[in-house]
Every structure is written in C-alpha cells, then in structure tokens.
Amino acid sequence: MRHVFEGVMEDGETLVDQSGNLPAMSGIWPDYSAPIIRHGKNGGWQLSTARWGMPTPATYLKGKRTDPGVTNIRNTSSQHWRPWLGVQHRCLVPFTSFSEIDTRRGSPRNHPIWFALGQDRPLVFFAGIRTQWTSVRKLKEGEVTAELFGFLTSAPNAEVAAIHPKAMPVILTKPAEWRQWLTAPIQDALTLQRPLPNGSLQIVAEGEREDAV
C-alpha cells in the first residue's frame, strides 16, 4: 500500500505508517477494522486503520440501542453526509477484490461474486470518507470513540449490473484520481463518483464468503 501510494506524493510529502503489522485480509466485514490512507493529523499522509461503517443518520436510529454504521454512501447531496465530504475527511480504501451478492434468478442465497481489475488482483482504491465518532457500536462494547470510514457508490457498470444491478463502489485506479479525491474542491472531487468503464472488471471468484487470493 505504501509503495502504490508513492505515485500520489509530491516533493516533501511523506506517508506515515500507523497501521502496525497488518494480518492478511481475505475478507473485511462491516464494523471491523481495515486500512485506509488519509490526511495526516500534522500534514502529509497517514496509513492507519478504521472501522467500516460511518455514523447512521439519526432518523434511522430511533428506538435502537446501537449504531452499527453505514458502510456505503450513494446520496452525497444529503445533509447528513455533507460535513464529511471536505478534504480532511476524505480517504482512500485499498482493496484487491470486492464482492456483490448474486441477484440472478436461480442463484444460491447469499452467494457472493468477487470482482477485480484482473486475475492478478492489482491494488487500487475505493473513494472513502472518514471521521472520529463516539457511539455505541455493540452493546457488549459500550460507548466508544472510534475512527470510522465508508466509501462512495454509484450506478453499476455492465459487469456488476449483470450480478447486482443496484450499485457498485466508486473505484479509483490512477494516481491522478487518488490525489484528486484527496485534495480537490468538492465539486471536482465528486466528478469521480461514477462507475468504472464497461469491461474494466473481471469475475475472479464466487461462492465463498472470503476471497482465497
């Protein structure tokens, strides 16, 4: 992740790794920790970890004792999300493959299909947002202050739409896009909220809750 991000950094910028000795991650689940690249607290860039799931809008929490978080963000015009679209809250979420549940007629229940940019699964990024938030994520855990993230979605491209027609993650494949998402004014940054071109993704696995590669 550090080496891939080198294409973003300009003269004098550094990336501080605060993620520790990360384990192999064949699957990442909501409310579990995953790596992100974000703006450093004192300038520069930071590789750290955060829990997957941004704060839920208050209207959906009435009568509930916990907030497990919102993993994916589509409506960026919502007043709930606008405070976290500024530069300091934007992040990159690294991945090599992602899954969508197969909605085709006759598919097994909860049958995941894994997509990547190729069979070699090159490392690229989702366009993410992050914040530090105090809430009760799990009753047994109680109130905690945690670093949280989620990532943007868009309409699907042809490959994803054939499996899951509702949406796909916003995927950024080039260093120029990574820097644009992290640093550009919001109007320019949100031009990246679009599906990948048709033909950009391949199905690399299916039927397993974790990707073996």
Short mmCIF file of C-alpha atoms in Angstrom, two decimals:
data_model
loop_
_atom_site.label_atom_id
_atom_site.label_comp_id
_atom_site.label_asym_id
_atom_site.label_seq_id
_atom_site.Cartn_x
_atom_site.Cartn_y
_atom_site.Cartn_z
CA MET A 1 0.00 0.00 0.00
CA ARG A 2 2.84 2.37 0.81
CA HIS A 3 4.58 1.74 -2.49
CA VAL A 4 1.40 2.06 -4.55
CA PHE A 5 0.68 5.43 -2.92
CA GLU A 6 4.11 6.80 -3.83
CA GLY A 7 2.65 7.88 -7.18
CA VAL A 8 0.44 10.40 -5.35
CA MET A 9 3.03 12.14 -3.20
CA GLU A 10 4.67 15.38 -4.26
CA ASP A 11 8.10 16.69 -3.23
CA GLY A 12 8.43 16.96 0.53
CA GLU A 13 5.36 14.85 1.32
CA THR A 14 5.62 11.71 3.44
CA LEU A 15 3.39 8.78 4.32
CA VAL A 16 3.49 7.74 7.97
CA ASP A 17 2.52 4.11 8.58
CA GLN A 18 0.50 3.81 11.79
CA SER A 19 -1.28 0.61 10.79
CA GLY A 20 1.10 -1.76 12.57
CA ASN A 21 1.74 -5.32 11.41
CA LEU A 22 -1.43 -5.92 9.42
CA PRO A 23 -2.61 -9.52 9.02
CA ALA A 24 -3.61 -10.99 5.68
CA MET A 25 -7.19 -9.89 4.93
CA SER A 26 -9.09 -12.22 2.63
CA GLY A 27 -12.34 -10.61 3.74
CA ILE A 28 -13.33 -7.37 5.50
CA TRP A 29 -16.66 -7.14 7.29
CA PRO A 30 -18.83 -4.23 8.46
CA ASP A 31 -17.69 -2.72 11.78
CA TYR A 32 -14.31 -4.49 11.56
CA SER A 33 -11.03 -2.63 11.14
CA ALA A 34 -9.44 -2.14 7.74
CA PRO A 35 -6.60 0.02 6.41
CA ILE A 36 -7.20 3.48 4.98
CA ILE A 37 -4.94 6.23 3.66
CA ARG A 38 -5.93 9.63 5.00
CA HIS A 39 -4.58 13.11 5.61
CA GLY A 40 -2.10 13.13 8.49
CA LYS A 41 -3.03 14.95 11.65
CA ASN A 42 0.00 17.23 11.28
CA GLY A 43 0.20 17.35 7.50
CA GLY A 44 1.34 14.77 4.98
CA TRP A 45 -0.35 11.40 4.71
CA GLN A 46 -1.11 8.57 7.09
CA LEU A 47 -1.73 4.85 6.64
CA SER A 48 -3.90 3.77 9.56
CA THR A 49 -6.90 1.59 10.35
CA ALA A 50 -10.57 2.41 10.91
CA ARG A 51 -13.81 0.55 11.49
CA TRP A 52 -16.03 0.08 8.44
CA GLY A 53 -19.28 1.96 8.91
CA MET A 54 -19.91 5.72 9.11
CA PRO A 55 -22.44 7.16 11.60
CA THR A 56 -26.04 6.33 10.75
CA PRO A 57 -28.49 9.24 10.19
CA ALA A 58 -30.35 9.93 13.42
CA THR A 59 -33.76 9.29 11.86
CA TYR A 60 -32.83 5.61 11.39
CA LEU A 61 -31.66 5.20 14.99
CA LYS A 62 -34.94 5.97 16.75
CA GLY A 63 -35.71 3.22 19.23
CA LYS A 64 -32.37 1.49 18.67
CA ARG A 65 -29.65 0.98 21.26
CA THR A 66 -26.71 0.64 18.89
CA ASP A 67 -25.40 2.21 15.70
CA PRO A 68 -23.57 -0.43 13.61
CA GLY A 69 -22.81 2.17 10.95
CA VAL A 70 -23.43 2.80 7.26
CA THR A 71 -20.92 1.08 5.00
CA ASN A 72 -21.72 2.65 1.61
CA ILE A 73 -22.69 6.22 0.69
CA ARG A 74 -24.63 7.00 -2.51
CA ASN A 75 -26.55 10.23 -1.85
CA THR A 76 -23.73 12.73 -1.39
CA SER A 77 -26.22 15.63 -1.54
CA SER A 78 -27.70 14.50 1.80
CA GLN A 79 -27.18 16.95 4.65
CA HIS A 80 -26.03 14.02 6.77
CA TRP A 81 -23.00 13.35 4.58
CA ARG A 82 -22.04 16.88 3.54
CA PRO A 83 -19.92 17.66 6.65
CA TRP A 84 -17.69 14.65 5.86
CA LEU A 85 -17.08 15.41 2.19
CA GLY A 86 -14.46 18.07 2.92
CA VAL A 87 -10.81 17.40 2.17
CA GLN A 88 -9.79 16.47 5.73
CA HIS A 89 -12.42 13.72 5.90
CA ARG A 90 -11.66 12.09 2.55
CA CYS A 91 -9.65 8.90 2.43
CA LEU A 92 -8.66 6.05 0.16
CA VAL A 93 -9.72 2.49 0.99
CA PRO A 94 -7.31 -0.04 -0.55
CA PHE A 95 -8.60 -3.31 -1.99
CA THR A 96 -7.64 -6.04 -4.44
CA SER A 97 -11.13 -7.52 -4.96
CA PHE A 98 -14.67 -6.85 -3.78
CA SER A 99 -17.86 -8.90 -3.70
CA GLU A 100 -21.51 -8.36 -4.51
CA ILE A 101 -24.35 -10.77 -3.74
CA ASP A 102 -25.55 -12.55 -6.87
CA THR A 103 -29.14 -11.48 -7.60
CA ARG A 104 -29.56 -13.53 -10.79
CA ARG A 105 -32.58 -15.81 -10.92
CA GLY A 106 -31.74 -19.24 -9.55
CA SER A 107 -28.60 -18.15 -7.70
CA PRO A 108 -27.99 -19.65 -4.25
CA ARG A 109 -29.00 -17.47 -1.31
CA ASN A 110 -26.28 -15.01 -0.21
CA HIS A 111 -23.98 -16.17 -3.00
CA PRO A 112 -21.08 -13.67 -3.34
CA ILE A 113 -19.38 -12.88 -6.64
CA TRP A 114 -15.85 -11.40 -6.42
CA PHE A 115 -14.69 -8.73 -8.86
CA ALA A 116 -11.19 -7.37 -9.53
CA LEU A 117 -9.42 -5.39 -12.22
CA GLY A 118 -7.74 -8.60 -13.38
CA GLN A 119 -6.89 -12.14 -12.35
CA ASP A 120 -3.72 -10.80 -10.68
CA ARG A 121 -5.91 -8.54 -8.48
CA PRO A 122 -3.93 -5.26 -8.64
CA LEU A 123 -4.22 -2.98 -5.62
CA VAL A 124 -6.44 0.05 -6.20
CA PHE A 125 -8.71 2.20 -4.03
CA PHE A 126 -12.31 2.99 -3.20
CA ALA A 127 -13.17 6.68 -2.74
CA GLY A 128 -13.81 6.86 1.01
CA ILE A 129 -14.76 9.26 3.77
CA ARG A 130 -13.81 9.01 7.42
CA THR A 131 -14.47 10.57 10.81
CA GLN A 132 -13.87 10.06 14.52
CA TRP A 133 -17.17 9.39 16.28
CA THR A 134 -18.46 8.48 19.71
CA SER A 135 -21.32 5.98 19.80
CA VAL A 136 -22.40 2.52 20.92
CA ARG A 137 -21.47 0.16 18.09
CA LYS A 138 -22.12 -3.03 20.09
CA LEU A 139 -23.95 -3.35 23.40
CA LYS A 140 -21.26 -5.54 24.95
CA GLU A 141 -18.64 -2.94 24.00
CA GLY A 142 -20.50 0.10 25.32
CA GLU A 143 -19.80 3.64 24.20
CA VAL A 144 -16.56 4.04 22.29
CA THR A 145 -14.80 6.75 20.32
CA ALA A 146 -13.58 5.19 17.10
CA GLU A 147 -12.13 6.09 13.74
CA LEU A 148 -14.76 5.18 11.13
CA PHE A 149 -14.90 5.00 7.34
CA GLY A 150 -17.25 4.24 4.49
CA PHE A 151 -16.96 4.51 0.74
CA LEU A 152 -18.99 6.02 -2.07
CA THR A 153 -21.13 4.04 -4.50
CA SER A 154 -22.52 4.81 -7.94
CA ALA A 155 -24.62 3.17 -10.62
CA PRO A 156 -23.02 -0.14 -11.65
CA ASN A 157 -21.07 -0.77 -14.84
CA ALA A 158 -22.03 -3.65 -17.14
CA GLU A 159 -20.10 -6.38 -15.31
CA VAL A 160 -21.50 -5.55 -11.87
CA ALA A 161 -25.01 -4.78 -13.16
CA ALA A 162 -25.31 -8.32 -14.54
CA ILE A 163 -24.88 -9.63 -10.97
CA HIS A 164 -26.03 -6.79 -8.74
CA PRO A 165 -27.93 -4.05 -10.64
CA LYS A 166 -28.38 -1.68 -7.70
CA ALA A 167 -24.91 -0.12 -7.26
CA MET A 168 -21.15 -0.57 -7.28
CA PRO A 169 -18.31 1.01 -5.27
CA VAL A 170 -16.62 4.12 -6.61
CA ILE A 171 -13.24 2.76 -7.74
CA LEU A 172 -10.20 4.94 -8.42
CA THR A 173 -7.48 3.28 -10.49
CA LYS A 174 -4.93 6.04 -11.25
CA PRO A 175 -2.65 8.18 -9.04
CA ALA A 176 -4.14 11.34 -10.55
CA GLU A 177 -7.61 10.19 -9.43
CA TRP A 178 -6.34 9.31 -5.97
CA ARG A 179 -4.90 12.78 -5.49
CA GLN A 180 -7.98 14.44 -6.99
CA TRP A 181 -10.24 12.66 -4.50
CA LEU A 182 -7.98 13.56 -1.56
CA THR A 183 -7.27 17.20 -2.42
CA ALA A 184 -9.69 18.71 -4.97
CA PRO A 185 -12.60 21.06 -4.17
CA ILE A 186 -15.77 19.11 -3.56
CA GLN A 187 -17.32 19.87 -6.97
CA ASP A 188 -14.25 18.44 -8.73
CA ALA A 189 -13.86 15.52 -6.33
CA LEU A 190 -17.46 14.35 -6.84
CA THR A 191 -16.96 14.05 -10.60
CA LEU A 192 -15.22 10.79 -9.63
CA GLN A 193 -18.46 9.35 -8.28
CA ARG A 194 -19.16 7.28 -11.39
CA PRO A 195 -18.99 3.63 -12.46
CA LEU A 196 -15.85 2.20 -13.98
CA PRO A 197 -15.97 1.90 -17.78
CA ASN A 198 -17.59 -1.29 -19.04
CA GLY A 199 -15.02 -4.03 -19.47
CA SER A 200 -12.82 -2.85 -16.59
CA LEU A 201 -13.68 -5.65 -14.14
CA GLN A 202 -13.43 -9.43 -14.16
CA ILE A 203 -15.10 -12.07 -12.00
CA VAL A 204 -12.25 -13.73 -10.12
CA ALA A 205 -14.11 -15.97 -7.62
CA GLU A 206 -17.60 -16.81 -6.45
CA GLY A 207 -19.46 -18.64 -3.75
CA GLU A 208 -17.05 -18.04 -0.87
CA ARG A 209 -17.50 -15.57 1.95
CA GLU A 210 -13.79 -14.75 1.75
CA ASP A 211 -11.61 -14.43 -1.32
CA ALA A 212 -8.87 -17.04 -1.08
CA VAL A 213 -6.38 -14.90 -3.02
#
